Every structure is written in C-alpha cells, then in structure tokens.
Short mmCIF file of C-alpha atoms and ligand atoms in Angstrom, two decimals:
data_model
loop_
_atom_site.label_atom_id
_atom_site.label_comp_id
_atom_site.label_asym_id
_atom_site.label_seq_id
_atom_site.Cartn_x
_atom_site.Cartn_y
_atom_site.Cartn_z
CA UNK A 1 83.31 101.43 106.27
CA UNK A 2 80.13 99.77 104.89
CA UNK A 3 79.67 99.36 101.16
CA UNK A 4 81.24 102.71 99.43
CA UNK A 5 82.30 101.79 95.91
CA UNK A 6 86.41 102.59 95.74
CA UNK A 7 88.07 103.31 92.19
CA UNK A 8 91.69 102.75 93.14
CA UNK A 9 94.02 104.19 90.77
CA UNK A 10 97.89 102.71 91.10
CA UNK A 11 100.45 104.22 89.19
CA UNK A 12 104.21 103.06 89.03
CA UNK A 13 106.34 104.04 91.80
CA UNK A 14 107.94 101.40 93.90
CA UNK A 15 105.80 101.79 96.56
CA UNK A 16 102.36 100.27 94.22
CA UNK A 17 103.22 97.05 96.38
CA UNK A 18 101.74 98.58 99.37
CA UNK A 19 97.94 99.56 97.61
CA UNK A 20 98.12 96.09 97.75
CA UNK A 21 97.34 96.50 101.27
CA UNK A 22 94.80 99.16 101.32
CA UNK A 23 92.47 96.89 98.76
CA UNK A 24 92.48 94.72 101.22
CA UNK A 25 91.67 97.15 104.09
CA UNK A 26 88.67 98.83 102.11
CA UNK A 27 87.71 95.34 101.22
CA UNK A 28 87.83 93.99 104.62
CA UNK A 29 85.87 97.26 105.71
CA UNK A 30 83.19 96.99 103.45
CA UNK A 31 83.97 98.17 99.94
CA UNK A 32 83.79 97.32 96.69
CA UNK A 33 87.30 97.97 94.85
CA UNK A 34 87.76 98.55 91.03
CA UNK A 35 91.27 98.49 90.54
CA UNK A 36 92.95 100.88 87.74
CA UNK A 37 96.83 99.91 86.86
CA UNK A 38 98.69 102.29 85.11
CA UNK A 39 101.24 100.90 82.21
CA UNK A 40 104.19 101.95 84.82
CA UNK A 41 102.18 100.00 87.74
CA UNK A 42 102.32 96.61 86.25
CA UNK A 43 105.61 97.16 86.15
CA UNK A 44 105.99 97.03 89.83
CA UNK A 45 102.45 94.62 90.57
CA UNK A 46 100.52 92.12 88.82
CA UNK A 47 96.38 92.00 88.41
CA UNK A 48 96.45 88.68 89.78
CA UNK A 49 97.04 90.16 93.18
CA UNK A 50 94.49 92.73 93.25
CA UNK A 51 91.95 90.18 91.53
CA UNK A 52 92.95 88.02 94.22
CA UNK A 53 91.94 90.93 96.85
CA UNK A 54 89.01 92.37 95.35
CA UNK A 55 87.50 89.44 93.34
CA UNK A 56 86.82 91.89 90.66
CA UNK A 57 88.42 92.05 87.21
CA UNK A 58 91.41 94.94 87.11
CA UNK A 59 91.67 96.98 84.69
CA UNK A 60 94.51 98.07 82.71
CA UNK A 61 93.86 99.84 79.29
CA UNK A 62 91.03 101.90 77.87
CA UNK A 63 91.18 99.82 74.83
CA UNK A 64 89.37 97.40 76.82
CA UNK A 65 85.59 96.36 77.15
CA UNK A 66 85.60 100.13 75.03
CA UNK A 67 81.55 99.01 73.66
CA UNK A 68 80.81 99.27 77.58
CA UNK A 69 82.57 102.92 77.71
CA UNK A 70 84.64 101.74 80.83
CA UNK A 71 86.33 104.87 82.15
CA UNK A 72 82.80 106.30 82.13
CA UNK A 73 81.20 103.19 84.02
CA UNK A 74 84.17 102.82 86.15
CA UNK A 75 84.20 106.83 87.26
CA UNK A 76 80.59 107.29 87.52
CA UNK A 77 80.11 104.07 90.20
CA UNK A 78 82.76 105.16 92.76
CA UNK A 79 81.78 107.00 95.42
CA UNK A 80 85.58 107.90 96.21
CA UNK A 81 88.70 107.70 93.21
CA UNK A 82 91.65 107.21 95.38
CA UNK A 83 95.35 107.48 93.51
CA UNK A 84 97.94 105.35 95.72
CA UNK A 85 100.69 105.87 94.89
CA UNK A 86 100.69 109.29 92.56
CA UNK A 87 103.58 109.53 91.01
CA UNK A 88 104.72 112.99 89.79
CA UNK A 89 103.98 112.38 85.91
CA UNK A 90 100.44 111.06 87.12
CA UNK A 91 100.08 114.22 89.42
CA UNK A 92 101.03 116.35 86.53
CA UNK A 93 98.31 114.40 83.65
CA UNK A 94 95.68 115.02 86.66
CA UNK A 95 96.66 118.70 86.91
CA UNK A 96 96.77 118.82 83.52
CA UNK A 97 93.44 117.36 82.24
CA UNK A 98 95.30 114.38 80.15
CA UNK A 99 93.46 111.56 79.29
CA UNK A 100 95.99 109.22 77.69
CA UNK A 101 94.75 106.20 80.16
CA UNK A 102 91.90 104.71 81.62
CA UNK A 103 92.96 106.20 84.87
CA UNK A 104 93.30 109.46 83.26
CA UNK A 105 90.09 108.89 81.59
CA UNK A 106 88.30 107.93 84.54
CA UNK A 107 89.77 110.60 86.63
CA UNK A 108 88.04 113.32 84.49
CA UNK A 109 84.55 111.52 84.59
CA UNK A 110 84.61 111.28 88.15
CA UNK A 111 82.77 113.92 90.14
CA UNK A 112 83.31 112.82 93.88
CA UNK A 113 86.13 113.21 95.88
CA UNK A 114 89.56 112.70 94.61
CA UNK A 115 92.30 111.33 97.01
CA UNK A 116 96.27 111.20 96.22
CA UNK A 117 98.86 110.04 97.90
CA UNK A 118 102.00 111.20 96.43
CA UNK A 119 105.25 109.15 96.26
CA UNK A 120 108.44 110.11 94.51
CA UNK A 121 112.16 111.13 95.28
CA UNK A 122 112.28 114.41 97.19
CA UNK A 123 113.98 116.59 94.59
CA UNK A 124 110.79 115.40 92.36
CA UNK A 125 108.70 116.41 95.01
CA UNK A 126 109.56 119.69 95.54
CA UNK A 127 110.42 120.53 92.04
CA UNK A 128 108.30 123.67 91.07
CA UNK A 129 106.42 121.44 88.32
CA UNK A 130 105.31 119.29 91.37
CA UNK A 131 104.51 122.26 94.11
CA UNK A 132 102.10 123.49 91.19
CA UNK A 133 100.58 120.60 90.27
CA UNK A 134 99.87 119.26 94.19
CA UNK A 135 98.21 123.11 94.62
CA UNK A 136 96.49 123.10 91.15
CA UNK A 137 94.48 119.33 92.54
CA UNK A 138 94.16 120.67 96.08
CA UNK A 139 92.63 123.64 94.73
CA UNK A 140 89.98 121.72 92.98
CA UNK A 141 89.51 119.51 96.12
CA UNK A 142 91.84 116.73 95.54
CA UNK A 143 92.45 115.70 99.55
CA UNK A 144 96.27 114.86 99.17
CA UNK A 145 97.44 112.44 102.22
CA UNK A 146 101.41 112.53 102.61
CA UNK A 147 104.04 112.15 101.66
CA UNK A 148 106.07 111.15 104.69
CA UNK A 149 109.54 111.57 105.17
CA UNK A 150 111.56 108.17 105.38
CA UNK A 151 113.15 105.77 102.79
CA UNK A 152 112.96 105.99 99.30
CA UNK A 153 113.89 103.49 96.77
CA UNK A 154 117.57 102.64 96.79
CA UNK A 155 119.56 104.07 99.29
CA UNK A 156 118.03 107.62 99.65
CA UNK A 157 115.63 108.60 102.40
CA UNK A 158 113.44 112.23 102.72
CA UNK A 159 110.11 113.63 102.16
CA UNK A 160 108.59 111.52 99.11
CA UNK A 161 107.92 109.01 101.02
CA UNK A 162 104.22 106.93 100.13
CA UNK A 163 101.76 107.47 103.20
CA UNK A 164 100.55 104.20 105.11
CA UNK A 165 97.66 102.58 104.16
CA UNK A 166 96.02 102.83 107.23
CA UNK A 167 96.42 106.97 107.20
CA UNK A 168 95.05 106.84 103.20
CA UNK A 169 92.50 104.08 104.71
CA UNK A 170 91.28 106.62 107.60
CA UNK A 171 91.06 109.69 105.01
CA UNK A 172 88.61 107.46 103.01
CA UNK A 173 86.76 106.16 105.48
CA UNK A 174 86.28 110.18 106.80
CA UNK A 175 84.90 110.84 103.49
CA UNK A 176 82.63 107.98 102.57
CA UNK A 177 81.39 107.32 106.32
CA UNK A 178 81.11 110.97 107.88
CA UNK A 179 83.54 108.96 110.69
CA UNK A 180 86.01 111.32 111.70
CA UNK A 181 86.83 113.94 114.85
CA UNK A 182 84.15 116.47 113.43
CA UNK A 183 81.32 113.95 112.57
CA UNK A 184 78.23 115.02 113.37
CA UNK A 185 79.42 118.33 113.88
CA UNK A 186 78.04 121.74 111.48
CA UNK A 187 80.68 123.48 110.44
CA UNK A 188 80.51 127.26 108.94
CA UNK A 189 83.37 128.70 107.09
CA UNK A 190 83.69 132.17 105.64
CA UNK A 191 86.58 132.53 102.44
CA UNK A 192 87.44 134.54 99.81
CA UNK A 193 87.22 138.79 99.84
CA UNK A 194 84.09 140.90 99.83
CA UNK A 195 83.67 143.05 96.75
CA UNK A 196 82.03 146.71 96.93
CA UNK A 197 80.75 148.39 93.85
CA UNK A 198 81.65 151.94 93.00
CA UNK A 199 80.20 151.89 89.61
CA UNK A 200 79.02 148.64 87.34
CA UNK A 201 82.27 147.70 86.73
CA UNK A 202 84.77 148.70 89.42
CA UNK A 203 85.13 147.90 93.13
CA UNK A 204 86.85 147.87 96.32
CA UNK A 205 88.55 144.75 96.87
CA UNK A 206 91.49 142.86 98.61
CA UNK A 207 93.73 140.00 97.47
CA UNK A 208 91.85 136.78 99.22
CA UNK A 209 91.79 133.72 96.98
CA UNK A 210 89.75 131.80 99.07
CA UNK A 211 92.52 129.71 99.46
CA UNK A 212 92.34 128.86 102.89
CA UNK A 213 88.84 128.88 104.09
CA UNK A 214 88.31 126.49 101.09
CA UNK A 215 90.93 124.74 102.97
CA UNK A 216 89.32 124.87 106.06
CA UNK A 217 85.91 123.53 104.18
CA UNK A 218 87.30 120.55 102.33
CA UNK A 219 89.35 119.57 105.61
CA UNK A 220 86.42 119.50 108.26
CA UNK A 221 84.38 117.78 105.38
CA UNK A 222 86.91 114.96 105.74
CA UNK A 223 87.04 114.86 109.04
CA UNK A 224 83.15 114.31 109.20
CA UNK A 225 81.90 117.25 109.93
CA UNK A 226 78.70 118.91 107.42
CA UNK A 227 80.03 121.99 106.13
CA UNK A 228 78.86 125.32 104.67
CA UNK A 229 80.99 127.69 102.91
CA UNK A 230 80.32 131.16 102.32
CA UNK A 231 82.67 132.71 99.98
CA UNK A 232 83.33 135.57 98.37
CA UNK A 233 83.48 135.41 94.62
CA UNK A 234 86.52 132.86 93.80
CA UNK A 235 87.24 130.42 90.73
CA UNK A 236 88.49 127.68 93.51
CA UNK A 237 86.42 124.63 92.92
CA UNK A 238 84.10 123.79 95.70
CA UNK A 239 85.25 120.63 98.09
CA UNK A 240 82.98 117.37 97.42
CA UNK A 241 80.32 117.40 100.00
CA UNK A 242 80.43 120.89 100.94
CA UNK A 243 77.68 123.24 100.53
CA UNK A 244 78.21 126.58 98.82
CA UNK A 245 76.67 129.73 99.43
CA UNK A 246 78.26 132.58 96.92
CA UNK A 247 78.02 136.33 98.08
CA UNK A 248 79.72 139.25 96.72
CA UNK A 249 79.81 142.33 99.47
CA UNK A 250 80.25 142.55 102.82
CA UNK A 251 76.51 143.00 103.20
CA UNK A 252 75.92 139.82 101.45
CA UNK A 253 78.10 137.95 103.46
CA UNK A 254 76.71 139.44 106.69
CA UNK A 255 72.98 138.21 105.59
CA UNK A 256 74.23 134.51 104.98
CA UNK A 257 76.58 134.40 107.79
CA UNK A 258 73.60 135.66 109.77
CA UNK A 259 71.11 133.57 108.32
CA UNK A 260 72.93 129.94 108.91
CA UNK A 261 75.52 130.68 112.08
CA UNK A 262 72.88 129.87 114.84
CA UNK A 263 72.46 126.69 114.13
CA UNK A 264 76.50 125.49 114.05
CA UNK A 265 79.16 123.79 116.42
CA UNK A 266 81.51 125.95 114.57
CA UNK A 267 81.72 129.18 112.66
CA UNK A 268 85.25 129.68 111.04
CA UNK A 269 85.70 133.36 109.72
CA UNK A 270 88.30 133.34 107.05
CA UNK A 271 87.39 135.70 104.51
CA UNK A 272 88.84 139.18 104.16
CA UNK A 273 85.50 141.51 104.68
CA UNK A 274 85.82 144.56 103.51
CA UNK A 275 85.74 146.88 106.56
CA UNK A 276 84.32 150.02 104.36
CA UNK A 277 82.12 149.91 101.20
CA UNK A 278 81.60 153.47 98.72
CA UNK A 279 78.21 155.18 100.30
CA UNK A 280 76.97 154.91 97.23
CA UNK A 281 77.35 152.85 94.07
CA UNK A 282 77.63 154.94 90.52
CA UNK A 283 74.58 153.33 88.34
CA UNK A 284 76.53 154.42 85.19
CA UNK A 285 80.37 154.03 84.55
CA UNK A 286 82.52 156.41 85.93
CA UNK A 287 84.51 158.78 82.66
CA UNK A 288 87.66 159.56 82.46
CA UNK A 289 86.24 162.66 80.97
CA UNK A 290 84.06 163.55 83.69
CA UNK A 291 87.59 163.81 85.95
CA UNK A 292 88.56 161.47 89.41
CA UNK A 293 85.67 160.75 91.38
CA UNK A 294 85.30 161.36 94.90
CA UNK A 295 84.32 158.21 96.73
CA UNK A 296 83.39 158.54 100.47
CA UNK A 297 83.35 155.54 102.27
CA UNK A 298 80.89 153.88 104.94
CA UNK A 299 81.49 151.13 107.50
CA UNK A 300 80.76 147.73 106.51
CA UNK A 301 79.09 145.11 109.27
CA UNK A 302 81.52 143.32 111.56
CA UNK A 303 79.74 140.12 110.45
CA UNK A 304 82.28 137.93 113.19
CA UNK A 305 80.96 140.57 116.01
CA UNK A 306 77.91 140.15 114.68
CA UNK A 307 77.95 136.22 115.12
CA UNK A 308 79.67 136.57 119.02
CA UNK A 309 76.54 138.98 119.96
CA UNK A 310 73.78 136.54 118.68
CA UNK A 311 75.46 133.83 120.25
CA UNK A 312 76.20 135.77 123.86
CA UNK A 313 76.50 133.50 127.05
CA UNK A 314 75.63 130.08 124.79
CA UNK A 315 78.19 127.87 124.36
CA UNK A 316 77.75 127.13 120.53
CA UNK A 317 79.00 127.93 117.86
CA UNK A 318 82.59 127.59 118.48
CA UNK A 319 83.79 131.18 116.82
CA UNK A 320 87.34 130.85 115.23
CA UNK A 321 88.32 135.02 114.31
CA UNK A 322 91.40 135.33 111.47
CA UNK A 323 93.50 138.15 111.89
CA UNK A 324 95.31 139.63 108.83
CA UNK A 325 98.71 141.11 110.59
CA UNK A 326 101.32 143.51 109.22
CA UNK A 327 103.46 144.08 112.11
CA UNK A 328 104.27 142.14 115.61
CA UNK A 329 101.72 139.09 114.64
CA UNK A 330 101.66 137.61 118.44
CA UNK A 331 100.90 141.27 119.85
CA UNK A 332 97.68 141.99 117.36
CA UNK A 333 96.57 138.53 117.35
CA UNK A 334 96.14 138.99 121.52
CA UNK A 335 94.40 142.44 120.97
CA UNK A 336 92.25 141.50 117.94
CA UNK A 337 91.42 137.70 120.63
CA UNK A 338 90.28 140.19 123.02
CA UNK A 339 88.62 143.19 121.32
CA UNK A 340 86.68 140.19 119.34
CA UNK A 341 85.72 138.06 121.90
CA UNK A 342 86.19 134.94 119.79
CA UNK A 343 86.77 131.11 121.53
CA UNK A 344 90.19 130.95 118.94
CA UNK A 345 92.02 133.73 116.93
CA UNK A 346 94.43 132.48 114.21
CA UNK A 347 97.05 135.46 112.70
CA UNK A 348 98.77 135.12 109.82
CA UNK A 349 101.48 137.79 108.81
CA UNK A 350 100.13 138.70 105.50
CA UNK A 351 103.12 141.22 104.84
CA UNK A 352 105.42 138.11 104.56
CA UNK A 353 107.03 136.70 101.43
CA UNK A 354 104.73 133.37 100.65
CA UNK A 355 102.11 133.51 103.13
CA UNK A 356 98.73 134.93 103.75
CA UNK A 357 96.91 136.48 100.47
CA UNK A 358 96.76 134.71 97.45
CA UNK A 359 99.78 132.30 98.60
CA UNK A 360 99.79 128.31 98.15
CA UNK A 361 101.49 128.33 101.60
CA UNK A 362 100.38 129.78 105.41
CA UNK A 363 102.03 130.13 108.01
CA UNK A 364 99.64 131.06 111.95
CA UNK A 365 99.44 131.48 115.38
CA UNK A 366 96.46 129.89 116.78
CA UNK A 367 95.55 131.48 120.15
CA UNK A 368 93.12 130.20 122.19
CA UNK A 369 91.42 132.45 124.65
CA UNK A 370 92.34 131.17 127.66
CA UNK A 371 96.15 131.34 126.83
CA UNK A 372 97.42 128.37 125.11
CA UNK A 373 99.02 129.49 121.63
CA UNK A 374 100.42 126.90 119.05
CA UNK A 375 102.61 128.41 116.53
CA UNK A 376 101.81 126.01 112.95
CA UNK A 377 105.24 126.43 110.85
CA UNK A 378 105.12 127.83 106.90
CA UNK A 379 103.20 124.72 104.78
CA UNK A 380 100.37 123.89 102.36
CA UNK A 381 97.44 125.42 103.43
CA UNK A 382 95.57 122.16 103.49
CA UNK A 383 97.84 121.03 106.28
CA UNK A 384 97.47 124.32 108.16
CA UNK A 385 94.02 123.78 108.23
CA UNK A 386 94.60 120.47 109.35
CA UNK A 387 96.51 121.78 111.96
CA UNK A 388 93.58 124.64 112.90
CA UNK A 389 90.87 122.21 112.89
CA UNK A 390 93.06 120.47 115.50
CA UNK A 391 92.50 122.99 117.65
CA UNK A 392 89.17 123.53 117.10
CA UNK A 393 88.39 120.05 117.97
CA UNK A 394 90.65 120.68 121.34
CA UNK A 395 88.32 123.44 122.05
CA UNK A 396 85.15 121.55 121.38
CA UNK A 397 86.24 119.01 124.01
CA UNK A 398 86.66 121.43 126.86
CA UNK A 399 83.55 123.09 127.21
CA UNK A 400 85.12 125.43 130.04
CA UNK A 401 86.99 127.41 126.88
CA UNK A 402 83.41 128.15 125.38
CA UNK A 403 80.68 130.32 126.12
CA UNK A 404 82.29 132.68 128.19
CA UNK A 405 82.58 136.01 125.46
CA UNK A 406 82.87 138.94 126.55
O1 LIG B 501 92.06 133.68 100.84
P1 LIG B 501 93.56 133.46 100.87
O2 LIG B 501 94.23 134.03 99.64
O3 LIG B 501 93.90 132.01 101.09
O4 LIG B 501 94.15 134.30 102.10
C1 LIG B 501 93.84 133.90 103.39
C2 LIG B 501 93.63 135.12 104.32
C3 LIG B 501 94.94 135.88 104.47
C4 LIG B 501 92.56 136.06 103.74
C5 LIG B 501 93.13 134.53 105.69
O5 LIG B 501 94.09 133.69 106.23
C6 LIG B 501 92.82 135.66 106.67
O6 LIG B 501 93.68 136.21 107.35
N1 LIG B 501 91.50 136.07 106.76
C7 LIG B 501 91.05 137.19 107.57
C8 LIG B 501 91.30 138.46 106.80
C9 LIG B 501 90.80 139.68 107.55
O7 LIG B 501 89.88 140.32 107.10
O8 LIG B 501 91.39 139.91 108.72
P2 LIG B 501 91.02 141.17 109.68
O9 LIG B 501 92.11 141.16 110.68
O10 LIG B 501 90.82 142.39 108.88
O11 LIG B 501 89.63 140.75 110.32
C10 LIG B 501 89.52 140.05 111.56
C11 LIG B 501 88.37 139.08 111.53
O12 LIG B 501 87.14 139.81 111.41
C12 LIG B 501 88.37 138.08 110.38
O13 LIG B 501 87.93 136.83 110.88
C13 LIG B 501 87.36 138.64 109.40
O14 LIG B 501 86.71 137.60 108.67
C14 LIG B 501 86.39 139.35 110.33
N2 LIG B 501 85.72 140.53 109.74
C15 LIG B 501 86.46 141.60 109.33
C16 LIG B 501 85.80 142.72 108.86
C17 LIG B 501 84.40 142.74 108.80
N3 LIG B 501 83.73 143.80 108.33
N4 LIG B 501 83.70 141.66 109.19
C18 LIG B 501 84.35 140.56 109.68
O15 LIG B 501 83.70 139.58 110.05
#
C-alpha cells in the first residue's frame, strides 16, 4: 500500500488492543493513519500507543480543535474509514445515523468506503438488532470483514470473534490499491428486477432487491477488479468505486448490457429480467370504471443469450447465468447450464424460507460447465458472493473452461 490516507475508528471491545497492530501494518505499508478512540476504547487502549505508531495526534472527542471542524477534516481526507473493532452499540449508531462522537460524526461525512470489523459475544452478534444493523451497513456498502469464530473475552469462545489484522489489512489494501485476485480485471454485473409499464403508473414486476448483484459489485470492487453495475431500479446504495448504470425494463437493460459486455473479463447476470413485457403500454391510467383490462404479453430479450451469442468461440467475457429455482435446484441449474451456454450457472431456491428474493441471506449451487459444482451453505449475501467470485476467479485461471459455448 503506498500513501492512502486511513481514518481508523476503534471502539471498546477487548479486542481494541489488536488495531494496535493494523496502525502499524498500514503505517509500515504506506499510509497515513488518523486514529479515532471512542469513550469505551480508551478504556481498553491509550493514545500514547497509537501516537507512538502513527506519529499523528489521536483523537478522542468532537469537543476538540471544534474551530477546525474536525470530524469534517478528519472524514473528508481519508481515502478509506476503517472501524476495528465495531462493537454492536457502534454498529447500531452507524446503522442508525447517530452522531454523538467524533467517530460518529466523521462516519457520516465520509463518502468512501466504509470497513467494519465486528467483535462482540455471539448472542450479541446474532441478536436480531445486530443481523439488521450488519445488513442495513452492508446494504449501503459498508465491506464488513469477520467475525471469526474462536475466543471471546473471559472464558467463552464462538462466532464474535475480532478478524486478524492482516485479513482487515488485505481488505484495505484491495480497496485503496486495486491489489486483489480481480485487479485489473472488468467486471459487469446485472441486479435488481426489470419493470414493464402497463399504464403510467402500474407494471409488471418481480421481488429482486438488488441485493445480491450489489453484492457481487461491491465484492469484485474489493477484490480489485473495475466494476459496472447495471441495475434495475433499487434504493440499495451503490458500492464505493463502482460505476452505476440505472435501467428500468428489460429492454433497457438489454441496451446497456449490450452496449458495455464486449469489452469485460466478466459479465455476472444477477438481475431478475422480466421474461414478458405488456405489448403495449396504456398512455393514460387504466379506470376502475372502464372494467379489468386485458393485457397480452410479448417476449422480452434474453439479454444473458444475447451476451453468449456476441461473444461466440472468444474466450472473454467470463458469463456467470443465475437461475431462480422452485423445485429440484441441482436438476434446473444443469438444464438452465446447458440450454444457456454460460462458463458458470449459480441456482438459488427462491421458494425457500430466507433465501433468494428480497432476503438478507442466500444460499447456491455454483456449477461450472465442465462438471465441478460447489454447494455455498445459507449466509450473508456478501459472503456468498465472496464465495461466487471464488469461482469465477477459478474459472479465469483455466482458460480450457472458457470459450467453448455452445
Ligand atoms: O435481488 P435479490 O433480492 O438479492 O435476489 C437475488 C435473485 C434471487 C434475484 C438472484 O439471486 C437471482 O436468482 N437472479 C436471477 C433471477 C432470474 O431471472 O432467474 P431466471 O432463472 O429467470 O433467469 C436465468 C438467467 O437469465 C439469469 O441470469 C437472468 O439474469 C437471465 N435472464 C432472464 C430473462 C431474460 N429475459 N433475460 C436474461 O438475461
């Protein structure tokens, strides 16, 4: 890492000791560290130490230096904000908007990417207050690294656990470098559901949130890759350093897709298209009075089979299909791998409690097309991704599995 200014946040769980370590990581690898402590971190660590690291002055309160606005100066400079550790009441004031600190302050100044590492007991951490507030941040972009599972503080041991520093070290250095597995990679990814008018204020839609191709987006970003996201309309905020292209139909998506899939390593197709749009769209809203409308319907482009014929015998872009399954998920997923011609398929069982639409959680198959299949157990669908783009970058590193459709 070479000169990316780091605001590290600590807040008071035991672990704080340990950002003691990552200061001196980023610092060794280039950075310039602010360091934030929380009331509850100085509890556990002293600004001497961290002074000592950095050679900067730490700050504590936003009573301090207040003529030179501090939380503003502080937020605006970093390239990166990085909370280690997060403890559940500073997950919940960042999911919340509270600004009772300067590291609450700061946090809501800061436009760049936001990194937490969460540490707390386990019955903390998967308390519904906490589930919420972890999605809430990952659905604005937060990248959140951990926990592990391992000893807590006193004699208990689980998930809660504080990552390393050297994982949270590698996460930032992904962001602020472009070093990572995808670097220098371009990286498409389709999310959200298509809309199709019937009349000005009605259409034909499905339950995508967008969810997991923003996922998918913020998770090859950190990994190094350059991403563009094409997404169906969504309120998700879009993941620092991504590129955002917003469509509404199928059409729409089909022009974009079209327009900026030639020229990728990887095309990603997670959005729910719809398959059929009304042939026509009402220019006036539909009465009651006037009795129920008869809407015919009209095929929508297969904008994925549309990207596999433009590419034909080349061996780029990698295409990665999504198959939304209601019955025997391994049994479609093979059909759809085949009838799409796609270099990976990844099913999800979207008649499942908890997964699929409009769910915090996924739960796939990945198939690959020339057989291997790794199953990725029910979890946050920032670690499925994680566990997709694994894949992907398996398949990118065995040309033999590309360029073969048909
Ligand atoms: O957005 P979330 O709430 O997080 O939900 C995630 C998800 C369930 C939408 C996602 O994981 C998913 O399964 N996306 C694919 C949904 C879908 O449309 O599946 P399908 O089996 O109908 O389509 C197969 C593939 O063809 C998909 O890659 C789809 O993007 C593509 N397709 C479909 C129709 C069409 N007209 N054009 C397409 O490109």
């Amino acid at each position: 890492m070479d000169g990316p200014r780091v605001l590290l946040g600590v807040s008071g769980g035991i672990g704080a000791y340990k950002a003691a370590a990552l200061a001196r990581g980023l610092v060794t690898a280039g950075a310039t560290v602010d360091v934030v402590l929380t009331r509850g971190a100085r509890e556990f660590v002293g600004a001497a130490t961290f002074e000592g690291i950095t050679g900067r002055p730490v700050r504590g309160e936003v009573w301090e230096g207040v003529a030179d606005a501090t939380h503003v100066e502080l937020a605006r400079a970093a390239d990166v904000l990085v909370v280690y550790p997060a403890t559940a009441h500073t997950l919940a004031r960042l999911a919340n908007g509270l600004a009772d600190d300067l590291l609450t302050t700061a946090a809501l100044v800061h436009r760049g990417p936001l990194v937490l590492a969460p540490a707390m007991h386990t019955e903390m951490w998967e308390h519904p207050a906490t589930t919420a507030n972890v999605a809430t941040l990952r659905d604005r972009g937060a990248l959140v690294v951990g926990p592990a599972t391992g000893p807590l503080m006193g004699v208990d041991a689980g998930p809660g656990r504080l990552a390393e520093p050297d994982e949270v070290l590698t996460a930032i250095a992904a962001i602020t470098t472009g070093a990572g597995d995808l670097a220098g990679r371009r990286v498409l990814v389709t999310a959200g559901g298509t809309r199709e008018p019937i009349d000005p204020v009605r259409y034909l839609g499905n339950r995508s949130s967008g969810r997991m191709g923003f996922a998918l987006a913020a998770a090859a970003r950190a990994r190094g890759a350059e991403v563009v996201l094409i997404t169906g309309p969504s309120a998700l905020m879009t993941p620092p350093g991504v590129e955002r292209v917003d469509v509404t139909t199928a059409r729409e998506m089909d022009a974009a897709v079209t327009d900026r899939a030639g020229g990728q390593d990887v095309v990603l197709m997670a959005a729910a298209v719809a398959d059929f749009r009304p042939d026509a769209a009402h220019a006036t809203k539909l009465r009651r009075g006037d009795g129920p409308p008869t809407v015919t319907l009209v095929a929508n482009p297969d904008v994925l089979a549309g990207v596999v014929a433009r590419r034909g015998a080349a061996a780029r872009p990698l295409v990665v299909g999504f198959a939304a399954e209601t019955g025997d998920l391994e049994a479609g997923a093979r059909r759809k791998l085949a009838e799409k011609g796609v270099d990976l398929l990844v099913a999800n069982d979207v008649a499942a409690a908890g997964v699929g639409f409009d769910t915090e959680e996924n739960a796939v198959l990945v198939l690959h097309r020339d057989g291997p299949v790794r199953a990725v157990p029910r979890a946050a669908k920032a670690a499925v991704a994680t566990a997709i783009l694994d894949e992907v970058v398996t398949a990118l590193g065995d040309p033999g599995r590309v360029g073969t459709s048909g």
